[in-house]
GROMACS .gro file of C-alpha atoms in nm:
model
  351
    1UNK     CA    1  12.051  10.385  10.115
    2UNK     CA    2  12.103  10.012  10.051
    3UNK     CA    3  12.065   9.882   9.696
    4UNK     CA    4  11.939   9.549   9.564
    5UNK     CA    5  12.178   9.428   9.293
    6UNK     CA    6  12.034   9.211   9.014
    7UNK     CA    7  12.207   8.976   8.770
    8UNK     CA    8  12.053   8.841   8.450
    9UNK     CA    9  11.939   8.478   8.434
   10UNK     CA   10  11.758   8.481   8.101
   11UNK     CA   11  11.643   8.739   7.849
   12UNK     CA   12  11.337   8.693   7.626
   13UNK     CA   13  11.260   8.870   7.299
   14UNK     CA   14  10.894   8.806   7.212
   15UNK     CA   15  10.832   8.684   6.857
   16UNK     CA   16  10.500   8.869   6.846
   17UNK     CA   17  10.440   9.238   6.909
   18UNK     CA   18  10.273   9.300   7.245
   19UNK     CA   19  10.145   9.625   7.386
   20UNK     CA   20  10.232   9.644   7.755
   21UNK     CA   21  10.271   9.457   8.085
   22UNK     CA   22   9.933   9.493   8.256
   23UNK     CA   23  10.000   9.261   8.550
   24UNK     CA   24  10.229   8.972   8.643
   25UNK     CA   25  10.258   8.664   8.863
   26UNK     CA   26  10.475   8.365   8.948
   27UNK     CA   27  10.408   7.990   8.948
   28UNK     CA   28  10.583   7.736   9.169
   29UNK     CA   29  10.786   7.459   9.008
   30UNK     CA   30  10.548   7.170   9.074
   31UNK     CA   31  10.247   7.064   9.272
   32UNK     CA   32  10.237   7.270   9.587
   33UNK     CA   33  10.137   6.962   9.787
   34UNK     CA   34  10.479   6.811   9.712
   35UNK     CA   35  10.651   7.094   9.897
   36UNK     CA   36  10.582   6.923  10.230
   37UNK     CA   37  10.261   7.113  10.289
   38UNK     CA   38   9.946   6.959  10.431
   39UNK     CA   39   9.710   7.172  10.226
   40UNK     CA   40   9.683   7.383   9.914
   41UNK     CA   41   9.695   7.702  10.120
   42UNK     CA   42  10.003   7.595  10.314
   43UNK     CA   43  10.180   7.494   9.996
   44UNK     CA   44  10.090   7.819   9.827
   45UNK     CA   45  10.224   8.014  10.124
   46UNK     CA   46  10.555   7.826  10.091
   47UNK     CA   47  10.579   7.932   9.727
   48UNK     CA   48  10.482   8.286   9.818
   49UNK     CA   49  10.771   8.334  10.060
   50UNK     CA   50  11.043   8.106   9.923
   51UNK     CA   51  10.971   8.089   9.549
   52UNK     CA   52  11.254   7.842   9.473
   53UNK     CA   53  11.434   7.922   9.151
   54UNK     CA   54  11.422   7.578   8.991
   55UNK     CA   55  11.114   7.527   8.777
   56UNK     CA   56  10.953   7.858   8.867
   57UNK     CA   57  10.762   8.025   8.584
   58UNK     CA   58  10.664   8.388   8.549
   59UNK     CA   59  10.336   8.521   8.408
   60UNK     CA   60  10.257   8.838   8.216
   61UNK     CA   61   9.911   8.963   8.120
   62UNK     CA   62   9.938   9.159   7.794
   63UNK     CA   63   9.778   9.219   7.454
   64UNK     CA   64   9.891   9.165   7.097
   65UNK     CA   65   9.935   9.483   6.895
   66UNK     CA   66   9.763   9.322   6.596
   67UNK     CA   67   9.460   9.240   6.812
   68UNK     CA   68   9.460   9.507   7.086
   69UNK     CA   69   9.118   9.407   7.213
   70UNK     CA   70   9.228   9.051   7.295
   71UNK     CA   71   9.440   8.963   7.599
   72UNK     CA   72   9.710   8.696   7.628
   73UNK     CA   73   9.901   8.544   7.918
   74UNK     CA   74  10.272   8.484   7.855
   75UNK     CA   75  10.425   8.199   8.057
   76UNK     CA   76  10.804   8.243   8.085
   77UNK     CA   77  11.024   7.944   8.166
   78UNK     CA   78  11.376   7.823   8.098
   79UNK     CA   79  11.260   7.685   7.761
   80UNK     CA   80  11.109   8.011   7.637
   81UNK     CA   81  10.772   8.183   7.612
   82UNK     CA   82  10.438   8.004   7.597
   83UNK     CA   83  10.150   8.224   7.487
   84UNK     CA   84   9.799   8.151   7.609
   85UNK     CA   85   9.544   8.347   7.410
   86UNK     CA   86   9.240   8.429   7.617
   87UNK     CA   87   9.025   8.454   7.306
   88UNK     CA   88   8.713   8.639   7.205
   89UNK     CA   89   8.523   8.515   7.510
   90UNK     CA   90   8.725   8.764   7.715
   91UNK     CA   91   8.637   9.063   7.499
   92UNK     CA   92   8.439   9.290   7.728
   93UNK     CA   93   8.404   9.666   7.690
   94UNK     CA   94   8.323   9.708   8.058
   95UNK     CA   95   8.546   9.463   8.249
   96UNK     CA   96   8.918   9.389   8.229
   97UNK     CA   97   9.046   9.037   8.299
   98UNK     CA   98   9.224   8.994   8.633
   99UNK     CA   99   9.526   8.762   8.650
  100UNK     CA  100   9.617   8.583   8.973
  101UNK     CA  101   9.855   8.297   9.049
  102UNK     CA  102   9.793   8.017   9.295
  103UNK     CA  103  10.070   7.762   9.355
  104UNK     CA  104  10.143   7.592   9.022
  105UNK     CA  105   9.824   7.719   8.858
  106UNK     CA  106   9.680   8.054   8.767
  107UNK     CA  107   9.339   8.200   8.712
  108UNK     CA  108   9.188   8.479   8.507
  109UNK     CA  109   8.871   8.638   8.644
  110UNK     CA  110   8.633   8.699   8.357
  111UNK     CA  111   8.370   8.974   8.377
  112UNK     CA  112   8.319   8.930   8.754
  113UNK     CA  113   8.124   8.608   8.697
  114UNK     CA  114   8.371   8.323   8.650
  115UNK     CA  115   8.731   8.208   8.688
  116UNK     CA  116   8.914   8.043   8.401
  117UNK     CA  117   9.165   7.832   8.594
  118UNK     CA  118   9.477   7.696   8.422
  119UNK     CA  119   9.688   7.405   8.549
  120UNK     CA  120   9.910   7.135   8.396
  121UNK     CA  121  10.005   7.230   8.040
  122UNK     CA  122   9.732   7.500   8.044
  123UNK     CA  123   9.555   7.348   7.742
  124UNK     CA  124   9.228   7.260   7.919
  125UNK     CA  125   9.132   7.527   8.172
  126UNK     CA  126   8.849   7.475   8.417
  127UNK     CA  127   8.559   7.718   8.437
  128UNK     CA  128   8.456   7.802   8.793
  129UNK     CA  129   8.146   8.014   8.849
  130UNK     CA  130   8.173   8.296   9.103
  131UNK     CA  131   7.879   8.335   9.340
  132UNK     CA  132   7.769   8.692   9.404
  133UNK     CA  133   7.553   8.656   9.713
  134UNK     CA  134   7.287   8.394   9.774
  135UNK     CA  135   6.982   8.596   9.670
  136UNK     CA  136   6.924   8.850   9.389
  137UNK     CA  137   6.857   9.129   9.640
  138UNK     CA  138   7.171   9.055   9.845
  139UNK     CA  139   7.443   9.086   9.583
  140UNK     CA  140   7.795   9.154   9.710
  141UNK     CA  141   7.912   9.326   9.390
  142UNK     CA  142   7.684   9.602   9.261
  143UNK     CA  143   7.576   9.577   8.898
  144UNK     CA  144   7.769   9.892   8.807
  145UNK     CA  145   8.105   9.759   8.934
  146UNK     CA  146   8.368   9.722   8.660
  147UNK     CA  147   8.660   9.484   8.706
  148UNK     CA  148   9.013   9.624   8.657
  149UNK     CA  149   9.338   9.436   8.581
  150UNK     CA  150   9.565   9.609   8.838
  151UNK     CA  151   9.819   9.376   8.998
  152UNK     CA  152   9.709   9.199   9.315
  153UNK     CA  153   9.892   8.940   9.522
  154UNK     CA  154   9.763   8.687   9.774
  155UNK     CA  155   9.923   8.409   9.977
  156UNK     CA  156   9.600   8.214  10.021
  157UNK     CA  157   9.237   8.176   9.925
  158UNK     CA  158   9.129   8.538   9.964
  159UNK     CA  159   9.221   8.728   9.648
  160UNK     CA  160   9.181   9.108   9.642
  161UNK     CA  161   9.041   9.249   9.316
  162UNK     CA  162   9.025   9.610   9.195
  163UNK     CA  163   8.703   9.767   9.067
  164UNK     CA  164   8.560  10.093   8.941
  165UNK     CA  165   8.198  10.209   8.954
  166UNK     CA  166   7.968  10.498   8.861
  167UNK     CA  167   8.237  10.700   8.680
  168UNK     CA  168   8.465  10.504   8.447
  169UNK     CA  169   8.815  10.623   8.356
  170UNK     CA  170   8.986  10.284   8.352
  171UNK     CA  171   9.101  10.345   8.711
  172UNK     CA  172   9.018  10.170   9.037
  173UNK     CA  173   8.859  10.326   9.344
  174UNK     CA  174   8.689  10.015   9.487
  175UNK     CA  175   8.791   9.662   9.575
  176UNK     CA  176   8.644   9.325   9.658
  177UNK     CA  177   8.772   9.002   9.810
  178UNK     CA  178   8.727   8.677   9.620
  179UNK     CA  179   8.716   8.356   9.825
  180UNK     CA  180   8.861   8.090   9.592
  181UNK     CA  181   8.890   7.716   9.665
  182UNK     CA  182   9.059   7.535   9.372
  183UNK     CA  183   9.008   7.193   9.533
  184UNK     CA  184   8.632   7.224   9.574
  185UNK     CA  185   8.608   7.432   9.254
  186UNK     CA  186   8.420   7.706   9.437
  187UNK     CA  187   8.446   8.085   9.437
  188UNK     CA  188   8.241   8.365   9.589
  189UNK     CA  189   8.263   8.739   9.641
  190UNK     CA  190   8.291   8.837  10.007
  191UNK     CA  191   8.291   9.216  10.022
  192UNK     CA  192   8.288   9.535   9.817
  193UNK     CA  193   8.446   9.849   9.962
  194UNK     CA  194   8.638  10.174   9.913
  195UNK     CA  195   8.942  10.293  10.106
  196UNK     CA  196   8.845  10.518  10.397
  197UNK     CA  197   8.908  10.862  10.253
  198UNK     CA  198   8.912  11.073  10.569
  199UNK     CA  199   9.192  10.865  10.724
  200UNK     CA  200   9.439  10.995  10.464
  201UNK     CA  201   9.597  11.327  10.560
  202UNK     CA  202   9.577  11.498  10.220
  203UNK     CA  203   9.233  11.380  10.111
  204UNK     CA  204   9.017  11.625   9.919
  205UNK     CA  205   8.705  11.730  10.110
  206UNK     CA  206   8.569  11.908   9.803
  207UNK     CA  207   8.483  11.583   9.625
  208UNK     CA  208   8.333  11.246   9.703
  209UNK     CA  209   8.600  11.066   9.499
  210UNK     CA  210   8.747  10.772   9.687
  211UNK     CA  211   9.126  10.717   9.682
  212UNK     CA  212   9.252  10.542   9.370
  213UNK     CA  213   9.398  10.194   9.411
  214UNK     CA  214   9.719  10.100   9.229
  215UNK     CA  215   9.767   9.755   9.380
  216UNK     CA  216   9.645   9.525   9.660
  217UNK     CA  217   9.800   9.245   9.862
  218UNK     CA  218   9.669   8.991  10.114
  219UNK     CA  219   9.941   8.861  10.348
  220UNK     CA  220   9.889   8.674  10.676
  221UNK     CA  221   9.523   8.782  10.679
  222UNK     CA  222   9.631   9.146  10.649
  223UNK     CA  223   9.516   9.350  10.350
  224UNK     CA  224   9.760   9.608  10.213
  225UNK     CA  225   9.661   9.882   9.969
  226UNK     CA  226   9.865  10.135   9.776
  227UNK     CA  227   9.678  10.448   9.672
  228UNK     CA  228   9.795  10.706   9.419
  229UNK     CA  229   9.570  10.983   9.547
  230UNK     CA  230   9.233  11.105   9.427
  231UNK     CA  231   9.300  11.323   9.120
  232UNK     CA  232   9.061  11.269   8.831
  233UNK     CA  233   9.284  11.452   8.581
  234UNK     CA  234   9.574  11.294   8.395
  235UNK     CA  235   9.852  11.231   8.647
  236UNK     CA  236  10.100  11.191   8.361
  237UNK     CA  237  10.026  11.552   8.267
  238UNK     CA  238   9.950  11.717   8.600
  239UNK     CA  239  10.102  11.486   8.860
  240UNK     CA  240   9.944  11.327   9.168
  241UNK     CA  241   9.795  11.500   9.470
  242UNK     CA  242   9.938  11.243   9.714
  243UNK     CA  243  10.019  10.874   9.755
  244UNK     CA  244  10.017  10.636  10.051
  245UNK     CA  245  10.064  10.276  10.164
  246UNK     CA  246   9.825  10.143  10.426
  247UNK     CA  247   9.691   9.836  10.599
  248UNK     CA  248   9.315   9.833  10.559
  249UNK     CA  249   9.022   9.620  10.669
  250UNK     CA  250   8.792   9.434  10.426
  251UNK     CA  251   8.551   9.724  10.479
  252UNK     CA  252   8.816   9.974  10.368
  253UNK     CA  253   8.893  10.119  10.711
  254UNK     CA  254   9.255  10.235  10.737
  255UNK     CA  255   9.414  10.040  11.023
  256UNK     CA  256   9.771  10.170  10.981
  257UNK     CA  257   9.958  10.396  10.741
  258UNK     CA  258  10.305  10.261  10.660
  259UNK     CA  259  10.398  10.578  10.475
  260UNK     CA  260  10.225  10.880  10.327
  261UNK     CA  261  10.352  11.151  10.096
  262UNK     CA  262  10.315  11.521  10.146
  263UNK     CA  263  10.057  11.719   9.948
  264UNK     CA  264  10.224  11.709   9.606
  265UNK     CA  265  10.025  11.990   9.444
  266UNK     CA  266  10.163  12.263   9.668
  267UNK     CA  267  10.529  12.247   9.564
  268UNK     CA  268  10.479  12.382   9.213
  269UNK     CA  269  10.655  12.079   9.064
  270UNK     CA  270  10.475  11.782   8.914
  271UNK     CA  271  10.534  11.465   9.112
  272UNK     CA  272  10.393  11.122   9.182
  273UNK     CA  273  10.484  10.762   9.254
  274UNK     CA  274  10.295  10.446   9.155
  275UNK     CA  275  10.313  10.133   9.369
  276UNK     CA  276  10.294   9.762   9.280
  277UNK     CA  277  10.293   9.473   9.526
  278UNK     CA  278  10.506   9.167   9.454
  279UNK     CA  279  10.525   8.799   9.553
  280UNK     CA  280  10.783   8.903   9.812
  281UNK     CA  281  10.826   9.141  10.103
  282UNK     CA  282  10.882   9.431   9.864
  283UNK     CA  283  10.654   9.695   9.719
  284UNK     CA  284  10.784   9.835   9.388
  285UNK     CA  285  10.772  10.216   9.372
  286UNK     CA  286  10.785  10.375   9.027
  287UNK     CA  287  10.809  10.755   8.991
  288UNK     CA  288  10.599  10.922   8.722
  289UNK     CA  289  10.861  11.174   8.615
  290UNK     CA  290  11.234  11.155   8.540
  291UNK     CA  291  11.310  11.497   8.688
  292UNK     CA  292  11.190  11.423   9.041
  293UNK     CA  293  11.403  11.359   9.350
  294UNK     CA  294  11.443  10.994   9.250
  295UNK     CA  295  11.563  11.086   8.897
  296UNK     CA  296  11.299  10.856   8.754
  297UNK     CA  297  11.451  10.544   8.915
  298UNK     CA  298  11.245  10.277   9.086
  299UNK     CA  299  11.281  10.197   9.455
  300UNK     CA  300  11.161   9.916   9.679
  301UNK     CA  301  10.990   9.936  10.015
  302UNK     CA  302  11.010   9.644  10.259
  303UNK     CA  303  10.677   9.573  10.428
  304UNK     CA  304  10.847   9.402  10.723
  305UNK     CA  305  11.153   9.625  10.775
  306UNK     CA  306  10.978   9.941  10.654
  307UNK     CA  307  11.289  10.055  10.472
  308UNK     CA  308  11.351  10.188  10.123
  309UNK     CA  309  11.598  10.016   9.891
  310UNK     CA  310  11.744  10.119   9.556
  311UNK     CA  311  11.755   9.879   9.260
  312UNK     CA  312  12.067   9.815   9.049
  313UNK     CA  313  11.974   9.659   8.716
  314UNK     CA  314  12.213   9.426   8.529
  315UNK     CA  315  12.453   9.583   8.282
  316UNK     CA  316  12.277   9.682   7.961
  317UNK     CA  317  11.932   9.669   8.123
  318UNK     CA  318  11.906  10.008   8.289
  319UNK     CA  319  11.602  10.094   8.077
  320UNK     CA  320  11.413   9.789   8.201
  321UNK     CA  321  11.142   9.831   8.462
  322UNK     CA  322  11.098   9.594   8.753
  323UNK     CA  323  10.750   9.435   8.762
  324UNK     CA  324  10.760   9.157   9.022
  325UNK     CA  325  10.981   8.978   9.275
  326UNK     CA  326  10.950   8.625   9.413
  327UNK     CA  327  11.220   8.504   9.650
  328UNK     CA  328  11.545   8.582   9.468
  329UNK     CA  329  11.380   8.606   9.126
  330UNK     CA  330  11.288   8.935   8.960
  331UNK     CA  331  11.079   8.994   8.649
  332UNK     CA  332  11.170   9.296   8.435
  333UNK     CA  333  11.054   9.434   8.102
  334UNK     CA  334  11.161   9.694   7.847
  335UNK     CA  335  10.883   9.901   7.694
  336UNK     CA  336  10.929  10.130   7.395
  337UNK     CA  337  10.603  10.178   7.207
  338UNK     CA  338  10.541   9.813   7.279
  339UNK     CA  339  10.687   9.529   7.483
  340UNK     CA  340  11.040   9.492   7.344
  341UNK     CA  341  11.222   9.265   7.589
  342UNK     CA  342  11.159   9.067   7.907
  343UNK     CA  343  11.419   8.972   8.166
  344UNK     CA  344  11.429   8.713   8.442
  345UNK     CA  345  11.690   8.818   8.696
  346UNK     CA  346  11.832   8.702   9.027
  347UNK     CA  347  11.907   8.905   9.337
  348UNK     CA  348  12.284   8.893   9.382
  349UNK     CA  349  12.282   9.073   9.712
  350UNK     CA  350  12.237   9.405   9.886
  351UNK     CA  351  12.507   9.669   9.861
   0.00000   0.00000   0.00000
């Protein structure tokens, strides 16, 4: 199997104590309209595929250990780490904030109802209200939907967002699409769906639980979803029942399965793999257990070539986990009872 070899560009040691990497993103180096694009969407698509190294900044959604209820966004650049505290306004027992990047700006969806959109030096964000249908009786999002922070990626205006409803474990079994126009300062919800359960080979007919959603990606008007099965119990303790990568419709219908695991509960050995989409062609696959066939090591899956690739971390960084890729740039982090170290790496080549 081929392997993607990484070399270190810059290592960051946060001055404050942070809990974990909840989701990540990348920003382009300057105004997307200066990239030769005729529109915001075209410019954002250029950043999505090319992600030039110069001036690119990485984003991390995390929390401070001293204030675990409050979220922060860390902006990583060649000059260091800039922390943007989201503040008490984001404290919500029901909804997580959702981070998304768009060209040289980024947004945080707050409690399903508004976008806090950061550009420039990020000191004066704009507040953009999200419309949820035109009439009270025609809401797109149900009242019992709870927003989740799981990493999503989009190349254009339609941003997929993870949700949970009815039973709340901090997981995601539903999704919606957010239509966002940063020029007109408009945003609206367009759909609310679950992944079609019966289309997955190892679905559980004994329950009504929809497949869980690890991550979502919108690319060339195609929606990709990675599901980590349906189990309601702790997967860290008992393992997953199955996992799969699929192209789905906005209504959740499975249009194509790119890969699907076997039924993992029948082998007598705990197993499972989480998936995270990136700002590149790759899906990051992270095994739950160190004693599985992958020996606990991450792999990549190419959406276009449909091939698996190993990852070779830089020397001294084998305990880092890969969190995102954009062009030749890779964002890694070391977690040990807190966020210890962050790395910005470059793809040296494929061995």
